[in-house]
Short mmCIF file of C-alpha atoms in Angstrom, two decimals:
data_model
loop_
_atom_site.label_atom_id
_atom_site.label_comp_id
_atom_site.label_asym_id
_atom_site.label_seq_id
_atom_site.Cartn_x
_atom_site.Cartn_y
_atom_site.Cartn_z
CA MET W 1 -7.90 -16.17 1.02
CA ASN W 2 -7.45 -14.91 4.48
CA THR W 3 -11.04 -15.01 5.76
CA SER W 4 -10.38 -14.31 9.42
CA ARG W 5 -8.69 -11.03 8.47
CA LEU W 6 -11.58 -10.09 6.22
CA THR W 7 -14.09 -10.81 8.86
CA ARG W 8 -12.23 -8.74 11.33
CA MET W 9 -11.93 -5.88 8.86
CA ILE W 10 -15.57 -5.98 8.35
CA LEU W 11 -16.05 -5.82 12.05
CA VAL W 12 -13.80 -2.78 12.26
CA LEU W 13 -15.75 -1.29 9.37
CA ALA W 14 -18.94 -1.98 11.31
CA LEU W 15 -17.52 -0.30 14.36
CA ALA W 16 -16.28 2.67 12.41
CA ALA W 17 -19.64 3.03 10.74
CA SER W 18 -21.63 2.74 13.94
CA GLY W 19 -19.62 5.62 15.46
CA ALA W 20 -19.69 7.85 12.50
CA ALA W 21 -22.99 7.01 10.90
CA GLN W 22 -25.45 6.53 13.79
CA ALA W 23 -25.61 10.19 14.67
CA ALA W 24 -25.78 11.30 11.03
CA ASP W 25 -27.44 8.93 8.63
CA ASP W 26 -28.30 5.30 9.05
CA SER W 27 -28.73 4.87 5.33
CA ALA W 28 -25.13 5.75 4.44
CA SER W 29 -24.07 3.58 1.54
CA ASP W 30 -21.37 0.96 1.90
CA SER W 31 -18.91 3.05 -0.08
CA ASP W 32 -19.62 6.01 2.24
CA LYS W 33 -18.84 3.77 5.13
CA ILE W 34 -15.61 2.67 3.54
CA GLU W 35 -14.83 6.37 2.95
CA ALA W 36 -15.49 7.17 6.58
CA TYR W 37 -13.28 4.31 7.65
CA ARG W 38 -10.47 5.50 5.32
CA GLU W 39 -10.81 9.02 6.68
CA MET W 40 -10.60 7.69 10.25
CA ILE W 41 -7.30 5.87 9.64
CA SER W 42 -5.81 8.11 7.05
CA ASP W 43 -3.13 9.14 9.55
CA GLY W 44 -2.57 5.56 10.39
CA ASN W 45 -1.73 3.91 7.02
CA PRO W 46 0.41 0.90 7.72
CA ALA W 47 1.99 1.42 4.25
CA GLU W 48 4.30 3.72 6.17
CA PHE W 49 6.04 0.77 7.65
CA ASP W 50 6.67 -0.50 4.12
CA GLU W 51 7.99 2.87 3.13
CA MET W 52 10.47 2.78 6.07
CA ARG W 53 11.47 -0.76 5.04
CA GLY W 54 11.93 0.39 1.49
CA GLU W 55 14.06 3.40 2.43
CA GLU W 56 16.40 1.13 4.44
CA LEU W 57 16.75 -1.19 1.48
CA TRP W 58 17.36 1.74 -0.89
CA LYS W 59 20.26 2.87 1.27
CA LYS W 60 21.78 -0.37 2.38
CA PRO W 61 24.51 -2.06 0.30
CA ALA W 62 23.24 -5.42 -0.89
CA GLY W 63 23.73 -8.12 -3.58
CA PRO W 64 26.87 -9.68 -5.02
CA LYS W 65 28.23 -6.13 -5.77
CA ASN W 66 27.44 -4.99 -2.21
CA ALA W 67 26.07 -1.70 -3.54
CA SER W 68 23.16 0.40 -2.42
CA LEU W 69 20.57 1.76 -4.84
CA GLU W 70 21.58 5.36 -4.20
CA LYS W 71 23.02 5.67 -7.73
CA CYS W 72 19.77 4.23 -9.29
CA ASP W 73 18.40 6.64 -11.97
CA LEU W 74 14.62 6.66 -11.88
CA GLY W 75 14.47 9.30 -14.58
CA LYS W 76 15.41 12.39 -12.67
CA GLY W 77 19.10 11.58 -12.41
CA ALA W 78 21.17 9.12 -10.41
CA GLY W 79 19.81 8.77 -6.88
CA VAL W 80 16.95 11.25 -7.24
CA VAL W 81 13.89 9.84 -5.68
CA LYS W 82 11.84 12.98 -5.09
CA GLY W 83 9.17 13.35 -7.72
CA ALA W 84 10.41 10.46 -9.75
CA TYR W 85 7.20 8.42 -9.63
CA ALA W 86 5.00 11.32 -10.79
CA ALA W 87 6.76 11.08 -14.23
CA LEU W 88 6.77 7.22 -14.59
CA PRO W 89 6.60 5.30 -16.79
CA ARG W 90 9.08 6.92 -19.16
CA TYR W 91 11.69 6.04 -21.80
CA PHE W 92 15.22 5.27 -20.52
CA LYS W 93 18.15 5.64 -22.83
CA ASP W 94 20.37 3.09 -21.13
CA THR W 95 17.88 0.29 -21.52
CA LYS W 96 16.25 1.71 -24.63
CA LYS W 97 12.98 0.78 -23.13
CA VAL W 98 9.90 2.42 -21.67
CA GLN W 99 9.93 1.41 -17.93
CA ASP W 100 7.54 1.70 -14.99
CA LEU W 101 8.86 1.99 -11.46
CA GLU W 102 9.08 -1.68 -10.79
CA SER W 103 10.75 -2.57 -14.06
CA ARG W 104 13.23 0.23 -13.49
CA LEU W 105 13.98 -0.94 -9.98
CA LEU W 106 14.56 -4.37 -11.41
CA THR W 107 17.16 -2.87 -13.76
CA CYS W 108 18.84 -1.08 -10.91
CA MET W 109 18.91 -4.15 -8.68
CA THR W 110 20.36 -6.31 -11.43
CA THR W 111 22.93 -3.78 -12.73
CA LEU W 112 24.03 -1.90 -9.63
CA GLN W 113 23.63 -4.68 -7.06
CA GLY W 114 24.25 -7.64 -9.36
CA ILE W 115 21.26 -9.53 -8.07
CA PRO W 116 20.17 -12.17 -10.63
CA GLU W 117 16.84 -11.15 -12.24
CA ALA W 118 15.22 -14.43 -11.63
CA ASP W 119 15.83 -14.15 -7.91
CA ILE W 120 13.72 -11.05 -7.90
CA THR W 121 10.93 -11.97 -10.35
CA ALA W 122 10.42 -15.48 -8.93
CA LYS W 123 8.39 -13.88 -6.09
CA PRO W 124 7.93 -10.22 -6.79
CA PHE W 125 4.96 -9.81 -4.51
CA ALA W 126 4.74 -9.79 -0.73
CA SER W 127 2.99 -12.56 1.14
CA ASP W 128 2.01 -13.17 4.75
CA LYS W 129 5.21 -15.11 5.17
CA LYS W 130 7.69 -12.94 3.37
CA PRO W 131 7.87 -9.26 2.46
CA SER W 132 9.04 -8.35 -1.07
CA ASP W 133 12.08 -6.12 -1.32
CA ILE W 134 11.17 -4.74 -4.74
CA SER W 135 7.71 -4.01 -3.58
CA SER W 136 8.93 -2.18 -0.46
CA LEU W 137 11.37 -0.23 -2.55
CA ALA W 138 8.42 0.82 -4.74
CA THR W 139 6.46 1.91 -1.74
CA TYR W 140 9.31 4.10 -0.57
CA VAL W 141 9.80 5.67 -3.98
CA VAL W 142 6.12 6.51 -4.52
CA GLY W 143 5.88 8.12 -1.15
CA GLN W 144 8.49 10.66 -2.30
CA SER W 145 6.01 11.89 -4.93
CA LYS W 146 3.12 12.41 -2.54
CA GLY W 147 1.26 15.66 -3.34
CA MET W 148 3.01 16.08 -6.72
CA LYS W 149 1.17 16.40 -10.05
CA MET W 150 1.19 13.30 -12.19
CA ALA W 151 2.95 14.24 -15.39
CA VAL W 152 3.78 11.32 -17.57
CA SER W 153 5.16 12.17 -21.01
CA THR W 154 4.26 10.64 -24.29
CA LYS W 155 6.69 12.83 -26.28
CA HIS W 156 9.25 10.15 -27.04
CA PRO W 157 8.01 7.85 -29.92
CA LYS W 158 8.60 4.82 -27.62
CA GLU W 159 6.45 6.45 -24.91
CA LYS W 160 3.70 7.18 -27.43
CA GLU W 161 3.97 3.61 -28.66
CA ALA W 162 3.69 2.12 -25.14
CA TYR W 163 0.64 4.28 -24.53
CA GLU W 164 -1.04 3.01 -27.72
CA ILE W 165 -0.17 -0.58 -26.93
CA GLY W 166 -1.53 -0.05 -23.40
CA LYS W 167 -4.74 1.31 -24.76
CA ARG W 168 -5.21 -1.72 -27.00
CA ILE W 169 -4.53 -4.17 -24.18
CA PHE W 170 -7.06 -2.26 -22.07
CA ASN W 171 -9.72 -2.82 -24.67
CA TYR W 172 -8.68 -6.23 -25.87
CA ARG W 173 -11.27 -8.91 -25.19
CA ALA W 174 -10.21 -12.49 -24.78
CA GLY W 175 -10.04 -15.43 -22.44
CA PRO W 176 -12.77 -17.84 -21.25
CA TYR W 177 -15.19 -15.00 -20.31
CA ASP W 178 -14.25 -12.76 -23.33
CA PHE W 179 -13.46 -9.96 -20.92
CA ALA W 180 -11.30 -6.93 -21.35
CA CYS W 181 -10.16 -4.46 -18.75
CA SER W 182 -12.89 -2.23 -20.27
CA THR W 183 -15.55 -4.76 -19.52
CA CYS W 184 -15.25 -3.88 -15.90
CA HIS W 185 -13.62 -0.42 -16.08
CA ALA W 186 -15.34 1.56 -18.84
CA THR W 187 -18.79 2.07 -17.33
CA SER W 188 -19.62 4.57 -14.69
CA ASP W 189 -21.35 3.82 -11.36
CA VAL W 190 -21.10 0.05 -11.46
CA ARG W 191 -19.61 -2.14 -8.80
CA ILE W 192 -18.59 -5.76 -7.98
CA ARG W 193 -19.73 -6.79 -4.52
CA MET W 194 -18.99 -3.67 -2.48
CA GLN W 195 -16.27 -2.32 -4.70
CA ASP W 196 -17.04 0.68 -6.91
CA LEU W 197 -15.35 0.14 -10.27
CA PRO W 198 -13.46 3.09 -11.63
CA ASN W 199 -14.33 4.11 -15.22
CA PHE W 200 -10.93 4.75 -16.76
CA ASN W 201 -12.55 6.65 -19.65
CA VAL W 202 -13.55 9.29 -17.11
CA LYS W 203 -10.64 11.57 -16.11
CA ALA W 204 -11.65 12.04 -12.45
CA ASP W 205 -12.08 8.24 -11.96
CA ALA W 206 -8.79 7.38 -13.66
CA GLN W 207 -7.07 10.06 -11.54
CA SER W 208 -8.44 8.92 -8.20
CA ALA W 209 -7.81 5.22 -9.02
CA TYR W 210 -4.32 5.52 -10.37
CA SER W 211 -3.04 8.08 -7.87
CA SER W 212 -4.04 5.94 -4.88
CA TRP W 213 -1.83 2.99 -5.84
CA PRO W 214 0.38 1.39 -4.54
CA ALA W 215 -1.79 0.81 -1.41
CA TYR W 216 -1.99 -1.03 1.84
CA ARG W 217 -4.78 -3.69 1.55
CA VAL W 218 -6.40 -3.92 4.93
CA SER W 219 -8.02 -7.24 4.00
CA GLN W 220 -4.58 -8.69 3.24
CA GLY W 221 -2.52 -6.76 5.73
CA LEU W 222 0.00 -6.05 3.00
CA THR W 223 1.12 -3.06 0.89
CA ARG W 224 0.54 -3.92 -2.71
CA SER W 225 2.36 -2.50 -5.75
CA PHE W 226 0.92 -1.41 -9.03
CA GLN W 227 2.25 -4.50 -10.81
CA TRP W 228 0.35 -6.51 -8.24
CA ARG W 229 -2.81 -4.60 -8.95
CA LEU W 230 -2.46 -5.37 -12.69
CA ASN W 231 -1.64 -8.95 -11.92
CA ASP W 232 -4.70 -9.36 -9.81
CA CYS W 233 -7.00 -7.73 -12.43
CA PHE W 234 -5.63 -10.04 -15.08
CA ARG W 235 -6.61 -12.88 -12.74
CA GLN W 236 -10.12 -11.37 -12.36
CA GLN W 237 -10.23 -11.22 -16.15
CA ARG W 238 -9.26 -14.98 -16.28
CA PHE W 239 -6.20 -14.09 -18.40
CA PRO W 240 -2.96 -16.02 -18.08
CA GLU W 241 -0.76 -14.48 -15.36
CA PRO W 242 1.32 -11.70 -16.85
CA LYS W 243 5.05 -11.73 -16.56
CA PHE W 244 6.27 -9.41 -13.81
CA ALA W 245 7.44 -6.07 -15.26
CA SER W 246 6.80 -7.35 -18.80
CA GLU W 247 6.43 -4.92 -21.75
CA ALA W 248 2.69 -5.53 -21.79
CA THR W 249 2.24 -4.56 -18.10
CA VAL W 250 4.44 -1.53 -18.55
CA ALA W 251 2.39 -0.47 -21.61
CA LEU W 252 -0.82 -0.82 -19.66
CA THR W 253 0.62 1.18 -16.81
CA MET W 254 1.67 3.85 -19.30
CA TYR W 255 -1.91 4.04 -20.57
CA LEU W 256 -3.41 4.25 -17.12
CA ALA W 257 -0.79 6.71 -15.85
CA VAL W 258 -1.33 9.13 -18.78
CA SER W 259 -5.09 8.91 -18.28
CA ALA W 260 -4.37 10.07 -14.69
CA ASN W 261 -2.09 13.00 -15.70
CA GLY W 262 -2.83 16.18 -13.77
CA ALA W 263 -3.85 14.33 -10.58
CA ASP W 264 -2.12 15.14 -7.28
CA TYR W 265 -0.36 11.86 -6.48
CA ALA W 266 -1.85 10.58 -3.24
CA GLY W 267 -0.15 7.30 -2.59
CA PRO W 268 0.65 5.06 -1.01
CA GLY W 269 -3.05 4.59 -0.52
CA LEU W 270 -5.32 2.59 1.66
CA LYS W 271 -7.77 0.08 0.33
CA ARG W 272 -10.26 -2.32 1.84
CA MET G 1 11.60 -6.48 20.94
CA GLY G 2 8.79 -5.78 18.40
CA ASN G 3 8.94 -3.32 15.57
CA PRO G 4 8.74 0.48 16.15
CA MET G 5 5.35 2.21 16.44
CA LYS G 6 4.49 5.45 14.78
CA ILE G 7 3.21 7.96 17.29
CA ARG G 8 1.87 11.41 16.55
CA ALA G 9 0.64 13.69 19.32
CA SER G 10 -0.63 17.22 19.06
CA VAL G 11 -2.34 19.50 21.57
CA LYS G 12 -5.25 21.94 20.75
CA ASP G 13 -7.39 23.87 23.22
CA GLY G 14 -6.01 21.94 26.21
CA VAL G 15 -6.65 18.50 24.69
CA THR G 16 -3.92 16.24 23.39
CA GLU G 17 -4.80 13.96 20.54
CA VAL G 18 -2.62 10.90 20.14
CA LYS G 19 -2.47 8.65 17.05
CA VAL G 20 -0.61 5.39 17.35
CA LEU G 21 0.10 2.90 14.62
CA MET G 22 1.54 -0.38 15.91
CA GLN G 23 3.25 -3.08 13.86
CA HIS G 24 1.93 -6.48 14.95
CA GLU G 25 0.73 -9.59 13.18
CA MET G 26 -2.27 -10.03 15.53
CA GLU G 27 -2.74 -13.67 14.67
CA THR G 28 -5.97 -14.93 16.17
CA GLY G 29 -4.79 -18.54 16.71
CA LEU G 30 -7.73 -19.77 14.60
CA ARG G 31 -6.29 -19.32 11.12
CA LYS G 32 -4.90 -22.35 9.29
CA GLU G 33 -2.03 -22.70 6.84
CA ALA G 34 -2.87 -24.12 3.39
CA ASP G 35 -1.70 -27.48 4.70
CA GLY G 36 -4.12 -27.32 7.67
CA THR G 37 -1.62 -26.55 10.44
CA LEU G 38 -2.90 -23.94 12.90
CA VAL G 39 -1.09 -20.60 12.90
CA PRO G 40 -0.34 -20.01 16.58
CA ALA G 41 -2.06 -17.15 18.41
CA TRP G 42 0.08 -14.04 18.60
CA PHE G 43 -1.51 -10.80 19.49
CA ILE G 44 -1.21 -7.68 21.68
CA THR G 45 -2.98 -8.20 25.01
CA GLU G 46 -2.37 -4.79 26.69
CA VAL G 47 -1.69 -1.24 25.63
CA LYS G 48 -0.70 1.50 28.01
CA ALA G 49 -0.08 5.20 27.37
CA GLN G 50 1.61 7.64 29.70
CA HIS G 51 1.99 11.42 29.67
CA GLN G 52 4.91 12.61 31.80
CA GLY G 53 4.69 9.50 33.95
CA ARG G 54 0.91 9.56 34.40
CA THR G 55 -1.11 6.80 32.95
CA VAL G 56 -3.62 8.32 30.50
CA LEU G 57 -4.85 5.13 28.84
CA GLU G 58 -4.91 1.44 29.59
CA ALA G 59 -6.53 -0.96 27.20
CA GLN G 60 -6.95 -4.73 26.91
CA TYR G 61 -6.46 -5.98 23.34
CA GLY G 62 -7.54 -9.25 21.86
CA GLN G 63 -7.91 -11.35 18.74
CA SER G 64 -10.61 -9.20 17.19
CA ILE G 65 -8.28 -6.36 16.53
CA SER G 66 -6.73 -6.24 13.09
CA LYS G 67 -3.08 -6.62 12.02
CA ASN G 68 -1.11 -3.38 12.52
CA PRO G 69 -3.51 -1.88 14.94
CA TYR G 70 -4.24 1.86 14.83
CA LEU G 71 -5.29 3.70 17.98
CA LEU G 72 -6.53 7.22 18.40
CA PHE G 73 -7.32 8.77 21.79
CA ARG G 74 -7.41 12.17 23.56
CA PHE G 75 -6.63 13.17 27.06
CA LYS G 76 -6.93 16.57 28.87
CA GLY G 77 -3.75 18.46 29.38
CA GLY G 78 -0.41 18.16 27.72
CA ALA G 79 1.88 20.80 26.44
CA VAL G 80 4.06 21.20 23.34
CA GLY G 81 7.35 19.40 23.78
CA GLU G 82 6.10 17.07 26.54
CA LYS G 83 6.44 13.29 25.98
CA VAL G 84 3.74 10.74 25.44
CA THR G 85 4.91 7.16 25.82
CA VAL G 86 3.05 4.15 24.54
CA THR G 87 3.75 0.48 25.51
CA TRP G 88 2.21 -2.70 24.22
CA MET G 89 2.58 -6.24 25.55
CA ASP G 90 1.67 -9.39 23.65
CA ASN G 91 0.64 -12.94 24.56
CA LYS G 92 4.20 -14.15 23.98
CA GLY G 93 5.56 -11.77 26.62
CA ASP G 94 7.07 -9.53 24.10
CA THR G 95 6.76 -5.74 24.67
CA ARG G 96 7.54 -2.54 22.83
CA THR G 97 7.74 1.05 24.04
CA ASP G 98 8.06 4.18 21.93
CA GLU G 99 7.59 7.82 22.63
CA ALA G 100 6.82 11.05 20.89
CA ALA G 101 6.88 14.66 21.76
CA ILE G 102 3.66 16.63 21.67
CA ALA G 103 3.47 19.01 18.75
CA ALA G 104 1.30 22.10 18.32
#
């Protein structure tokens, strides 16, 4: 854990709060202060740099086949990025699978560019040392759905099935603490430390939570993908680390995405 | 050379508002790797903004400022189409300058 960053962020928070709150209300709650801080820097989300990086990667020939991803079909036709994320996950005929954005990018990178899958999945998340290509690509793609309505389909039987599996995983209690996702995310107005926990059984909560990911994490100085978010919550749940882009993570994403249908997609977001 | 900044500038009622997002690691020099080795200090020390050749902001930066700093400031004057230039310098002597045209 990068404590110096966290300390500095808290300092910034304190500064932001002292400016905004002093005049108005000294008793503003911590989440109000986080909201004020978010508002202040909403035009300065460093996720934009990751979007730029992702766009370059999308257009640049790479891999053994020296191909770009401009023929990648994210569900709206080859190369169409605009609005693609607002309808993901979805069923893809070519792979005969329901895929979320990251598993679909994985398909495109392996098939179009010829990059071995293991090279991508070995370290799918960015670190201080090294950015992640697949994660930057995801940031670029989601940015092209900003402001669009989330409309994820469950019409195809496989989509419906993924949704049902996702729902079961969400409520499945296990592990050393006997926790499920729902242990932390199915009650309103509760929090851990300073973080309000979204209640995914409440539409508005599900919408604001899902539509603000991927997000730049100020405390980590990195833009995080949705697969990362799930991975980290499985860790908080003390579950074994899920396989990147696995069927289980895609099903869970399907469940959460459908719960958020109708929201205006607002990512890439900005988190503490 | 540094990575590009994002600069947005807009003028309203005779006041130009400038929003700058810089890309920089802003390492304090106090942080350690998992193996105990110190991560060397690397941070922006100075930021300067100019409007049509006139300096409108000078700032000293240090370790307490976060990675990828965001800066918002306003100055009197400015007209649509005129340029705002922002430059940062860091403790390694690296520097980066970007500019943006003022929008309505």
